[in-house]
PDB file of C-alpha atoms in Angstrom:
ATOM      1  CA  MET B 264      73.304 -44.616  33.756  1.00  0.00           C
ATOM      2  CA  PRO B 265      73.322 -41.347  34.703  1.00  0.00           C
ATOM      3  CA  ILE B 266      72.320 -38.107  32.783  1.00  0.00           C
ATOM      4  CA  PRO B 267      74.516 -35.142  32.998  1.00  0.00           C
ATOM      5  CA  ASN B 268      73.195 -32.160  34.526  1.00  0.00           C
ATOM      6  CA  THR B 269      73.338 -29.433  31.865  1.00  0.00           C
ATOM      7  CA  THR B 270      71.616 -26.916  29.976  1.00  0.00           C
ATOM      8  CA  SER B 271      70.071 -28.336  26.569  1.00  0.00           C
ATOM      9  CA  PHE B 272      67.040 -27.646  24.615  1.00  0.00           C
ATOM     10  CA  HIS B 273      66.597 -31.113  23.693  1.00  0.00           C
ATOM     11  CA  PRO B 274      68.378 -33.719  25.793  1.00  0.00           C
ATOM     12  CA  SER B 275      70.118 -36.278  24.669  1.00  0.00           C
ATOM     13  CA  MET B 276      67.928 -39.253  26.711  1.00  0.00           C
ATOM     14  CA  PHE B 277      65.260 -39.082  29.628  1.00  0.00           C
ATOM     15  CA  LEU B 278      65.340 -41.613  32.506  1.00  0.00           C
ATOM     16  CA  LEU B 279      62.020 -43.580  32.974  1.00  0.00           C
ATOM     17  CA  LEU B 280      61.870 -44.486  36.441  1.00  0.00           C
ATOM     18  CA  GLY B 281      59.281 -47.400  36.550  1.00  0.00           C
ATOM     19  CA  ILE B 282      57.239 -47.272  39.447  1.00  0.00           C
ATOM     20  CA  PRO B 283      58.622 -44.452  41.651  1.00  0.00           C
ATOM     21  CA  GLY B 284      58.745 -46.091  45.484  1.00  0.00           C
ATOM     22  CA  MET B 285      58.119 -49.229  44.676  1.00  0.00           C
ATOM     23  CA  GLU B 286      61.657 -49.878  42.821  1.00  0.00           C
ATOM     24  CA  ASP B 287      62.348 -53.441  45.122  1.00  0.00           C
ATOM     25  CA  GLN B 288      58.933 -54.710  44.134  1.00  0.00           C
ATOM     26  CA  HIS B 289      59.457 -54.324  40.333  1.00  0.00           C
ATOM     27  CA  ILE B 290      60.088 -58.160  39.975  1.00  0.00           C
ATOM     28  CA  TRP B 291      56.780 -59.040  41.212  1.00  0.00           C
ATOM     29  CA  ILE B 292      54.689 -56.412  39.555  1.00  0.00           C
ATOM     30  CA  SER B 293      56.234 -57.527  36.278  1.00  0.00           C
ATOM     31  CA  ILE B 294      54.753 -61.088  36.777  1.00  0.00           C
ATOM     32  CA  PRO B 295      50.993 -60.268  36.079  1.00  0.00           C
ATOM     33  CA  PHE B 296      52.163 -57.447  33.509  1.00  0.00           C
ATOM     34  CA  CYS B 297      54.585 -59.973  31.810  1.00  0.00           C
ATOM     35  CA  SER B 298      51.843 -62.433  32.508  1.00  0.00           C
ATOM     36  CA  MET B 299      48.991 -60.318  30.620  1.00  0.00           C
ATOM     37  CA  TYR B 300      51.341 -59.754  27.970  1.00  0.00           C
ATOM     38  CA  ILE B 301      51.742 -62.952  26.949  1.00  0.00           C
ATOM     39  CA  MET B 302      48.059 -63.446  26.849  1.00  0.00           C
ATOM     40  CA  ALA B 303      47.585 -60.580  24.451  1.00  0.00           C
ATOM     41  CA  LEU B 304      49.627 -61.952  22.229  1.00  0.00           C
ATOM     42  CA  LEU B 305      48.705 -65.317  21.862  1.00  0.00           C
ATOM     43  CA  GLY B 306      44.559 -64.167  22.162  1.00  0.00           C
ATOM     44  CA  ASN B 307      45.103 -61.997  19.415  1.00  0.00           C
ATOM     45  CA  GLY B 308      47.645 -63.624  17.032  1.00  0.00           C
ATOM     46  CA  THR B 309      44.734 -66.579  17.656  1.00  0.00           C
ATOM     47  CA  ILE B 310      42.018 -64.112  16.391  1.00  0.00           C
ATOM     48  CA  LEU B 311      44.150 -63.238  12.838  1.00  0.00           C
ATOM     49  CA  LEU B 312      45.102 -66.513  12.261  1.00  0.00           C
ATOM     50  CA  THR B 313      41.418 -68.110  12.446  1.00  0.00           C
ATOM     51  CA  LEU B 314      39.593 -65.119  10.820  1.00  0.00           C
ATOM     52  CA  HIS B 315      39.088 -64.642   7.720  1.00  0.00           C
ATOM     53  CA  GLU B 316      35.423 -63.839   6.590  1.00  0.00           C
ATOM     54  CA  PRO B 317      34.452 -60.623   5.640  1.00  0.00           C
ATOM     55  CA  MET B 318      31.974 -60.263   8.502  1.00  0.00           C
ATOM     56  CA  TYR B 319      34.821 -60.562  11.073  1.00  0.00           C
ATOM     57  CA  LEU B 320      37.380 -58.093   9.223  1.00  0.00           C
ATOM     58  CA  PHE B 321      36.418 -55.143  12.256  1.00  0.00           C
ATOM     59  CA  LEU B 322      37.439 -57.763  14.887  1.00  0.00           C
ATOM     60  CA  CYS B 323      40.641 -58.673  13.360  1.00  0.00           C
ATOM     61  CA  ILE B 324      41.259 -54.955  12.441  1.00  0.00           C
ATOM     62  CA  LEU B 325      40.896 -54.560  16.437  1.00  0.00           C
ATOM     63  CA  SER B 326      43.430 -57.667  17.197  1.00  0.00           C
ATOM     64  CA  LEU B 327      45.694 -56.069  14.688  1.00  0.00           C
ATOM     65  CA  THR B 328      45.811 -52.867  16.205  1.00  0.00           C
ATOM     66  CA  ASP B 329      46.366 -54.395  19.846  1.00  0.00           C
ATOM     67  CA  LEU B 330      49.155 -56.261  18.387  1.00  0.00           C
ATOM     68  CA  VAL B 331      50.803 -52.998  17.972  1.00  0.00           C
ATOM     69  CA  LEU B 332      49.788 -51.087  20.972  1.00  0.00           C
ATOM     70  CA  CYS B 333      51.392 -54.008  23.405  1.00  0.00           C
ATOM     71  CA  PRO B 334      54.738 -53.857  21.698  1.00  0.00           C
ATOM     72  CA  THR B 335      55.123 -50.016  22.151  1.00  0.00           C
ATOM     73  CA  THR B 336      55.225 -50.418  26.276  1.00  0.00           C
ATOM     74  CA  LEU B 337      55.875 -53.921  27.422  1.00  0.00           C
ATOM     75  CA  PRO B 338      59.001 -54.653  26.452  1.00  0.00           C
ATOM     76  CA  LYS B 339      60.528 -51.360  27.608  1.00  0.00           C
ATOM     77  CA  MET B 340      58.670 -51.612  30.921  1.00  0.00           C
ATOM     78  CA  LEU B 341      59.800 -55.262  31.521  1.00  0.00           C
ATOM     79  CA  ALA B 342      63.715 -54.226  30.741  1.00  0.00           C
ATOM     80  CA  ILE B 343      62.846 -51.414  33.372  1.00  0.00           C
ATOM     81  CA  PHE B 344      61.278 -54.062  35.908  1.00  0.00           C
ATOM     82  CA  TRP B 345      64.215 -56.610  35.225  1.00  0.00           C
ATOM     83  CA  PHE B 346      67.335 -55.141  34.214  1.00  0.00           C
ATOM     84  CA  GLY B 347      67.050 -51.336  35.315  1.00  0.00           C
ATOM     85  CA  ALA B 348      67.167 -50.131  31.690  1.00  0.00           C
ATOM     86  CA  GLN B 349      66.017 -46.741  32.506  1.00  0.00           C
ATOM     87  CA  PRO B 350      67.343 -44.501  29.829  1.00  0.00           C
ATOM     88  CA  ILE B 351      65.663 -43.927  26.786  1.00  0.00           C
ATOM     89  CA  SER B 352      66.919 -41.539  23.870  1.00  0.00           C
ATOM     90  CA  PHE B 353      64.960 -38.270  23.393  1.00  0.00           C
ATOM     91  CA  HIS B 354      63.970 -39.287  19.762  1.00  0.00           C
ATOM     92  CA  GLY B 355      63.194 -43.181  20.842  1.00  0.00           C
ATOM     93  CA  CYS B 356      60.685 -41.438  23.928  1.00  0.00           C
ATOM     94  CA  LEU B 357      59.246 -39.241  21.283  1.00  0.00           C
ATOM     95  CA  THR B 358      58.589 -42.323  18.700  1.00  0.00           C
ATOM     96  CA  GLN B 359      57.151 -44.373  21.850  1.00  0.00           C
ATOM     97  CA  MET B 360      54.501 -41.667  22.542  1.00  0.00           C
ATOM     98  CA  PHE B 361      53.796 -41.099  18.919  1.00  0.00           C
ATOM     99  CA  PHE B 362      52.869 -44.571  18.434  1.00  0.00           C
ATOM    100  CA  ILE B 363      50.893 -45.361  22.200  1.00  0.00           C
ATOM    101  CA  HIS B 364      48.485 -42.150  21.102  1.00  0.00           C
ATOM    102  CA  ALA B 365      48.169 -43.164  17.490  1.00  0.00           C
ATOM    103  CA  VAL B 366      47.516 -46.740  18.318  1.00  0.00           C
ATOM    104  CA  PHE B 367      45.077 -45.590  20.817  1.00  0.00           C
ATOM    105  CA  ALA B 368      43.301 -43.330  19.099  1.00  0.00           C
ATOM    106  CA  THR B 369      43.233 -45.840  16.063  1.00  0.00           C
ATOM    107  CA  GLU B 370      41.403 -48.464  18.278  1.00  0.00           C
ATOM    108  CA  SER B 371      39.009 -45.995  19.299  1.00  0.00           C
ATOM    109  CA  GLY B 372      38.101 -45.472  16.025  1.00  0.00           C
ATOM    110  CA  VAL B 373      37.682 -49.217  15.646  1.00  0.00           C
ATOM    111  CA  LEU B 374      35.355 -49.641  18.316  1.00  0.00           C
ATOM    112  CA  LEU B 375      33.295 -47.196  17.101  1.00  0.00           C
ATOM    113  CA  ALA B 376      33.118 -48.698  13.739  1.00  0.00           C
ATOM    114  CA  MET B 377      32.464 -52.129  15.475  1.00  0.00           C
ATOM    115  CA  ALA B 378      29.379 -50.667  17.642  1.00  0.00           C
ATOM    116  CA  PHE B 379      28.001 -49.446  14.049  1.00  0.00           C
ATOM    117  CA  ASP B 380      28.743 -52.769  12.923  1.00  0.00           C
ATOM    118  CA  ARG B 381      26.736 -54.109  15.530  1.00  0.00           C
ATOM    119  CA  PHE B 382      24.120 -51.941  14.767  1.00  0.00           C
ATOM    120  CA  VAL B 383      23.625 -52.867  10.804  1.00  0.00           C
ATOM    121  CA  ALA B 384      23.860 -56.531  12.092  1.00  0.00           C
ATOM    122  CA  ILE B 385      20.839 -56.377  14.592  1.00  0.00           C
ATOM    123  CA  CYS B 386      18.653 -53.022  13.406  1.00  0.00           C
ATOM    124  CA  ARG B 387      19.403 -53.586   9.474  1.00  0.00           C
ATOM    125  CA  PRO B 388      20.060 -57.220   9.226  1.00  0.00           C
ATOM    126  CA  LEU B 389      18.985 -57.633   5.768  1.00  0.00           C
ATOM    127  CA  HIS B 390      21.549 -54.495   4.408  1.00  0.00           C
ATOM    128  CA  TYR B 391      24.238 -55.606   6.308  1.00  0.00           C
ATOM    129  CA  SER B 392      26.309 -57.005   3.104  1.00  0.00           C
ATOM    130  CA  SER B 393      25.429 -54.092   1.024  1.00  0.00           C
ATOM    131  CA  ILE B 394      25.999 -51.359   3.767  1.00  0.00           C
ATOM    132  CA  LEU B 395      29.327 -52.528   5.168  1.00  0.00           C
ATOM    133  CA  SER B 396      30.958 -54.366   2.205  1.00  0.00           C
ATOM    134  CA  PRO B 397      34.498 -55.006   2.122  1.00  0.00           C
ATOM    135  CA  GLY B 398      35.434 -52.205   0.303  1.00  0.00           C
ATOM    136  CA  VAL B 399      33.666 -49.915   2.865  1.00  0.00           C
ATOM    137  CA  ILE B 400      35.123 -51.637   5.659  1.00  0.00           C
ATOM    138  CA  GLY B 401      38.585 -50.668   4.378  1.00  0.00           C
ATOM    139  CA  LYS B 402      37.771 -47.110   3.743  1.00  0.00           C
ATOM    140  CA  ILE B 403      36.779 -46.900   7.431  1.00  0.00           C
ATOM    141  CA  THR B 404      39.879 -48.146   8.405  1.00  0.00           C
ATOM    142  CA  VAL B 405      41.655 -45.975   6.158  1.00  0.00           C
ATOM    143  CA  ALA B 406      39.773 -43.310   7.905  1.00  0.00           C
ATOM    144  CA  CYS B 407      40.427 -44.439  11.401  1.00  0.00           C
ATOM    145  CA  ILE B 408      43.808 -44.207  10.648  1.00  0.00           C
ATOM    146  CA  SER B 409      44.293 -41.211   8.960  1.00  0.00           C
ATOM    147  CA  ARG B 410      42.385 -39.191  11.944  1.00  0.00           C
ATOM    148  CA  SER B 411      44.992 -40.673  14.531  1.00  0.00           C
ATOM    149  CA  LEU B 412      47.648 -39.428  12.392  1.00  0.00           C
ATOM    150  CA  THR B 413      46.312 -35.973  12.208  1.00  0.00           C
ATOM    151  CA  VAL B 414      45.753 -35.538  15.834  1.00  0.00           C
ATOM    152  CA  VAL B 415      48.698 -37.155  17.057  1.00  0.00           C
ATOM    153  CA  ILE B 416      51.440 -35.587  14.564  1.00  0.00           C
ATOM    154  CA  PRO B 417      51.118 -32.015  16.432  1.00  0.00           C
ATOM    155  CA  PHE B 418      51.935 -33.723  19.847  1.00  0.00           C
ATOM    156  CA  ILE B 419      55.568 -34.321  18.474  1.00  0.00           C
ATOM    157  CA  ILE B 420      55.500 -30.618  16.918  1.00  0.00           C
ATOM    158  CA  LEU B 421      54.304 -29.549  20.312  1.00  0.00           C
ATOM    159  CA  ILE B 422      56.944 -31.229  22.178  1.00  0.00           C
ATOM    160  CA  HIS B 423      59.804 -30.576  19.760  1.00  0.00           C
ATOM    161  CA  ARG B 424      59.122 -26.527  20.676  1.00  0.00           C
ATOM    162  CA  LEU B 425      59.799 -27.368  24.067  1.00  0.00           C
ATOM    163  CA  PRO B 426      63.001 -26.611  26.055  1.00  0.00           C
ATOM    164  CA  PHE B 427      64.307 -28.839  28.512  1.00  0.00           C
ATOM    165  CA  CYS B 428      66.918 -27.833  31.502  1.00  0.00           C
ATOM    166  CA  GLY B 429      68.361 -30.301  33.228  1.00  0.00           C
ATOM    167  CA  HIS B 430      65.464 -32.127  34.579  1.00  0.00           C
ATOM    168  CA  HIS B 431      64.850 -35.623  32.562  1.00  0.00           C
ATOM    169  CA  VAL B 432      63.601 -37.684  34.643  1.00  0.00           C
ATOM    170  CA  ILE B 433      60.090 -39.211  34.412  1.00  0.00           C
ATOM    171  CA  PRO B 434      58.257 -40.772  36.597  1.00  0.00           C
ATOM    172  CA  HIS B 435      56.810 -43.653  34.755  1.00  0.00           C
ATOM    173  CA  THR B 436      57.131 -46.595  32.604  1.00  0.00           C
ATOM    174  CA  TYR B 437      56.615 -45.168  29.355  1.00  0.00           C
ATOM    175  CA  CYS B 438      56.391 -41.854  27.591  1.00  0.00           C
ATOM    176  CA  GLU B 439      53.376 -40.084  26.813  1.00  0.00           C
ATOM    177  CA  HIS B 440      52.789 -36.379  25.764  1.00  0.00           C
ATOM    178  CA  MET B 441      52.013 -34.749  29.311  1.00  0.00           C
ATOM    179  CA  GLY B 442      54.397 -36.781  31.020  1.00  0.00           C
ATOM    180  CA  ILE B 443      57.479 -35.511  28.548  1.00  0.00           C
ATOM    181  CA  ALA B 444      55.876 -31.918  28.811  1.00  0.00           C
ATOM    182  CA  LYS B 445      56.119 -31.385  32.147  1.00  0.00           C
ATOM    183  CA  LEU B 446      59.656 -31.759  32.536  1.00  0.00           C
ATOM    184  CA  ALA B 447      60.304 -28.614  30.259  1.00  0.00           C
ATOM    185  CA  CYS B 448      61.225 -25.188  31.168  1.00  0.00           C
ATOM    186  CA  ALA B 449      58.354 -23.177  29.494  1.00  0.00           C
ATOM    187  CA  ASN B 450      54.872 -22.481  28.927  1.00  0.00           C
ATOM    188  CA  ILE B 451      53.407 -25.995  28.302  1.00  0.00           C
ATOM    189  CA  LYS B 452      49.670 -24.526  28.315  1.00  0.00           C
ATOM    190  CA  ILE B 453      49.139 -25.264  24.493  1.00  0.00           C
ATOM    191  CA  ASN B 454      50.171 -28.719  25.390  1.00  0.00           C
ATOM    192  CA  ILE B 455      47.497 -29.183  27.993  1.00  0.00           C
ATOM    193  CA  ILE B 456      44.667 -27.350  25.982  1.00  0.00           C
ATOM    194  CA  TYR B 457      45.667 -29.696  22.770  1.00  0.00           C
ATOM    195  CA  GLY B 458      46.015 -32.724  24.918  1.00  0.00           C
ATOM    196  CA  LEU B 459      42.241 -32.170  26.260  1.00  0.00           C
ATOM    197  CA  THR B 460      40.953 -31.000  23.012  1.00  0.00           C
ATOM    198  CA  VAL B 461      41.960 -34.259  21.527  1.00  0.00           C
ATOM    199  CA  ALA B 462      40.955 -36.499  24.565  1.00  0.00           C
ATOM    200  CA  LEU B 463      37.703 -34.877  24.363  1.00  0.00           C
ATOM    201  CA  TRP B 464      36.793 -33.850  20.766  1.00  0.00           C
ATOM    202  CA  VAL B 465      38.133 -37.280  19.220  1.00  0.00           C
ATOM    203  CA  MET B 466      37.818 -40.339  21.889  1.00  0.00           C
ATOM    204  CA  GLY B 467      34.646 -37.909  23.630  1.00  0.00           C
ATOM    205  CA  VAL B 468      32.958 -37.654  20.273  1.00  0.00           C
ATOM    206  CA  ASP B 469      33.512 -41.662  19.855  1.00  0.00           C
ATOM    207  CA  ILE B 470      31.679 -42.622  23.160  1.00  0.00           C
ATOM    208  CA  VAL B 471      28.669 -40.355  22.308  1.00  0.00           C
ATOM    209  CA  LEU B 472      28.362 -42.461  18.969  1.00  0.00           C
ATOM    210  CA  ILE B 473      29.109 -45.355  20.552  1.00  0.00           C
ATOM    211  CA  GLY B 474      26.235 -44.914  23.059  1.00  0.00           C
ATOM    212  CA  PHE B 475      23.824 -43.914  20.494  1.00  0.00           C
ATOM    213  CA  SER B 476      24.591 -46.815  18.432  1.00  0.00           C
ATOM    214  CA  TYR B 477      23.945 -49.088  21.365  1.00  0.00           C
ATOM    215  CA  GLY B 478      20.782 -46.994  22.310  1.00  0.00           C
ATOM    216  CA  PHE B 479      19.279 -48.075  19.063  1.00  0.00           C
ATOM    217  CA  ILE B 480      20.503 -51.649  19.456  1.00  0.00           C
ATOM    218  CA  LEU B 481      18.929 -51.708  22.837  1.00  0.00           C
ATOM    219  CA  HIS B 482      15.383 -50.381  21.276  1.00  0.00           C
ATOM    220  CA  THR B 483      15.680 -52.931  18.492  1.00  0.00           C
ATOM    221  CA  VAL B 484      16.488 -56.006  20.851  1.00  0.00           C
ATOM    222  CA  LEU B 485      13.568 -54.715  23.318  1.00  0.00           C
ATOM    223  CA  HIS B 486      11.230 -55.392  20.637  1.00  0.00           C
ATOM    224  CA  LEU B 487      12.339 -58.902  19.280  1.00  0.00           C
ATOM    225  CA  PRO B 488       9.497 -61.415  19.714  1.00  0.00           C
ATOM    226  CA  SER B 489      11.664 -63.999  21.013  1.00  0.00           C
ATOM    227  CA  GLN B 490      12.956 -63.788  24.828  1.00  0.00           C
ATOM    228  CA  ASP B 491      15.925 -66.397  23.490  1.00  0.00           C
ATOM    229  CA  ALA B 492      16.863 -63.709  20.999  1.00  0.00           C
ATOM    230  CA  GLN B 493      16.618 -61.053  23.171  1.00  0.00           C
ATOM    231  CA  PHE B 494      18.727 -62.862  26.013  1.00  0.00           C
ATOM    232  CA  LYS B 495      21.552 -63.612  23.342  1.00  0.00           C
ATOM    233  CA  ALA B 496      21.527 -60.020  21.886  1.00  0.00           C
ATOM    234  CA  PHE B 497      21.850 -58.493  25.448  1.00  0.00           C
ATOM    235  CA  SER B 498      24.549 -61.060  26.080  1.00  0.00           C
ATOM    236  CA  THR B 499      26.742 -60.206  23.408  1.00  0.00           C
ATOM    237  CA  CYS B 500      26.009 -56.207  23.407  1.00  0.00           C
ATOM    238  CA  GLY B 501      26.379 -56.278  26.972  1.00  0.00           C
ATOM    239  CA  SER B 502      29.966 -57.512  27.136  1.00  0.00           C
ATOM    240  CA  HIS B 503      31.232 -55.568  24.159  1.00  0.00           C
ATOM    241  CA  VAL B 504      29.871 -52.443  26.143  1.00  0.00           C
ATOM    242  CA  CYS B 505      31.773 -53.691  29.249  1.00  0.00           C
ATOM    243  CA  VAL B 506      35.307 -53.753  27.279  1.00  0.00           C
ATOM    244  CA  ILE B 507      34.158 -50.549  25.877  1.00  0.00           C
ATOM    245  CA  MET B 508      34.050 -49.551  29.243  1.00  0.00           C
ATOM    246  CA  VAL B 509      37.309 -51.079  30.404  1.00  0.00           C
ATOM    247  CA  PHE B 510      38.824 -49.338  27.266  1.00  0.00           C
ATOM    248  CA  TYR B 511      37.779 -45.645  27.629  1.00  0.00           C
ATOM    249  CA  ILE B 512      37.537 -45.148  31.699  1.00  0.00           C
ATOM    250  CA  PRO B 513      41.001 -45.696  32.554  1.00  0.00           C
ATOM    251  CA  ALA B 514      42.267 -44.028  30.004  1.00  0.00           C
ATOM    252  CA  PHE B 515      40.163 -40.896  30.990  1.00  0.00           C
ATOM    253  CA  PHE B 516      41.201 -41.342  34.516  1.00  0.00           C
ATOM    254  CA  SER B 517      45.070 -40.960  33.336  1.00  0.00           C
ATOM    255  CA  PHE B 518      44.080 -38.216  30.851  1.00  0.00           C
ATOM    256  CA  PHE B 519      42.498 -36.102  33.545  1.00  0.00           C
ATOM    257  CA  THR B 520      45.123 -37.139  36.520  1.00  0.00           C
ATOM    258  CA  HIS B 521      47.472 -35.441  34.625  1.00  0.00           C
ATOM    259  CA  ARG B 522      46.333 -32.135  34.499  1.00  0.00           C
ATOM    260  CA  PHE B 523      43.871 -31.905  37.727  1.00  0.00           C
ATOM    261  CA  GLY B 524      44.596 -34.864  39.751  1.00  0.00           C
ATOM    262  CA  HIS B 525      47.241 -33.986  42.134  1.00  0.00           C
ATOM    263  CA  TRP B 526      45.789 -35.780  44.882  1.00  0.00           C
ATOM    264  CA  VAL B 527      45.927 -39.291  43.290  1.00  0.00           C
ATOM    265  CA  PRO B 528      49.317 -40.887  44.465  1.00  0.00           C
ATOM    266  CA  PRO B 529      51.652 -41.304  41.620  1.00  0.00           C
ATOM    267  CA  GLN B 530      51.935 -45.013  41.948  1.00  0.00           C
ATOM    268  CA  VAL B 531      47.776 -45.253  41.450  1.00  0.00           C
ATOM    269  CA  HIS B 532      48.430 -43.097  38.365  1.00  0.00           C
ATOM    270  CA  ILE B 533      51.222 -45.252  36.880  1.00  0.00           C
ATOM    271  CA  PHE B 534      49.232 -48.515  37.562  1.00  0.00           C
ATOM    272  CA  VAL B 535      45.762 -47.204  35.972  1.00  0.00           C
ATOM    273  CA  ALA B 536      47.872 -45.798  32.906  1.00  0.00           C
ATOM    274  CA  ILE B 537      49.687 -49.199  32.361  1.00  0.00           C
ATOM    275  CA  LEU B 538      46.209 -51.214  32.777  1.00  0.00           C
ATOM    276  CA  TYR B 539      44.527 -48.795  30.128  1.00  0.00           C
ATOM    277  CA  LEU B 540      47.188 -49.937  27.532  1.00  0.00           C
ATOM    278  CA  LEU B 541      46.926 -53.537  28.130  1.00  0.00           C
ATOM    279  CA  LEU B 542      43.986 -54.426  29.805  1.00  0.00           C
ATOM    280  CA  PRO B 543      41.890 -54.025  26.494  1.00  0.00           C
ATOM    281  CA  PRO B 544      44.488 -56.209  24.418  1.00  0.00           C
ATOM    282  CA  VAL B 545      43.806 -59.048  26.520  1.00  0.00           C
ATOM    283  CA  LEU B 546      39.819 -58.830  27.007  1.00  0.00           C
ATOM    284  CA  ASN B 547      39.196 -58.269  23.537  1.00  0.00           C
ATOM    285  CA  PRO B 548      40.180 -61.666  22.325  1.00  0.00           C
ATOM    286  CA  LEU B 549      38.039 -63.166  25.210  1.00  0.00           C
ATOM    287  CA  VAL B 550      35.038 -61.321  24.983  1.00  0.00           C
ATOM    288  CA  TYR B 551      34.576 -60.576  21.241  1.00  0.00           C
ATOM    289  CA  GLY B 552      36.531 -64.096  20.209  1.00  0.00           C
ATOM    290  CA  ILE B 553      35.206 -66.736  23.025  1.00  0.00           C
ATOM    291  CA  ASN B 554      31.708 -65.088  23.205  1.00  0.00           C
ATOM    292  CA  THR B 555      31.464 -66.242  19.906  1.00  0.00           C
ATOM    293  CA  LYS B 556      30.455 -69.940  18.495  1.00  0.00           C
ATOM    294  CA  HIS B 557      31.590 -69.503  15.266  1.00  0.00           C
ATOM    295  CA  ILE B 558      35.212 -68.347  16.482  1.00  0.00           C
ATOM    296  CA  ARG B 559      34.695 -70.898  19.218  1.00  0.00           C
ATOM    297  CA  ARG B 560      34.527 -73.489  16.750  1.00  0.00           C
ATOM    298  CA  ARG B 561      37.271 -71.995  14.350  1.00  0.00           C
ATOM    299  CA  ILE B 562      39.725 -72.258  17.418  1.00  0.00           C
ATOM    300  CA  LEU B 563      38.871 -75.932  18.101  1.00  0.00           C
ATOM    301  CA  THR B 564      39.468 -76.851  14.753  1.00  0.00           C
ATOM    302  CA  LEU B 565      42.877 -74.887  14.660  1.00  0.00           C
ATOM    303  CA  ILE B 566      44.028 -76.263  17.924  1.00  0.00           C
ATOM    304  CA  LEU B 567      42.766 -80.022  17.077  1.00  0.00           C
ATOM    305  CA  GLY B 568      44.167 -79.902  13.438  1.00  0.00           C
ATOM    306  CA  LYS B 569      40.466 -81.293  12.321  1.00  0.00           C
ATOM    307  CA  SER B 570      38.810 -79.649   8.809  1.00  0.00           C
TER     308      SER B 570
END
């Protein structure tokens, strides 16, 4: 569907190209992404169905966050790959942008909360139930969501203030803040500065605090008397750290590529941008779920129908 080349403060719609230069391969590219999408829905749905104990509340919240994150991008992306459904309305694009950034920021806060949860469980096990009661976990969750809304709502305001003068094609599979801002026929310096500020002072601070938590955990684990206990703690925490790295590294690569990575091929940037929203929802149930004996037992009970 062609978009009229008219001057408009806000266009009626944008065109999402998918992966430019690889249009003839969209069908094949969609196969692994569709498979990962189904795995993410099944894995996180299974976690929510099987876990109801207070000690697994953060994992359930993480799974719920992943179940919200995946549908923000994958259905539209697959529609582009399969049916060439490139048009998206201006307000639909802003809505998608809002949910992508808000849910991603919320998940970053939940990962920080889970790192604190591991710190308390390993370093202060006798005080776990008093420090992380269901009421405290609820307050932490509300704080994560409130922080995300506070930092993401300005993205909507910053985009609304920009004029768009005829160039409405987004060379991407979904709408994100800088991808939209670059189409504006106005100075977007404030968009760039605010976007970097959010990335560095919200998720950057989360990474630092997560690092401190696992540093204290490492110190405690090294002083455990049993080598079996050390190995178990290292195995569990090591897998958690790997998931955290998979969450943050592609995200920061995408953020900084938008601003400084003009040497990065657009196809590479788009693939990484897709993976930073899709890989964590796929890996989280595998690492946090299957790596825990109690969760494996509950899943087998659900599948086999045993009491």
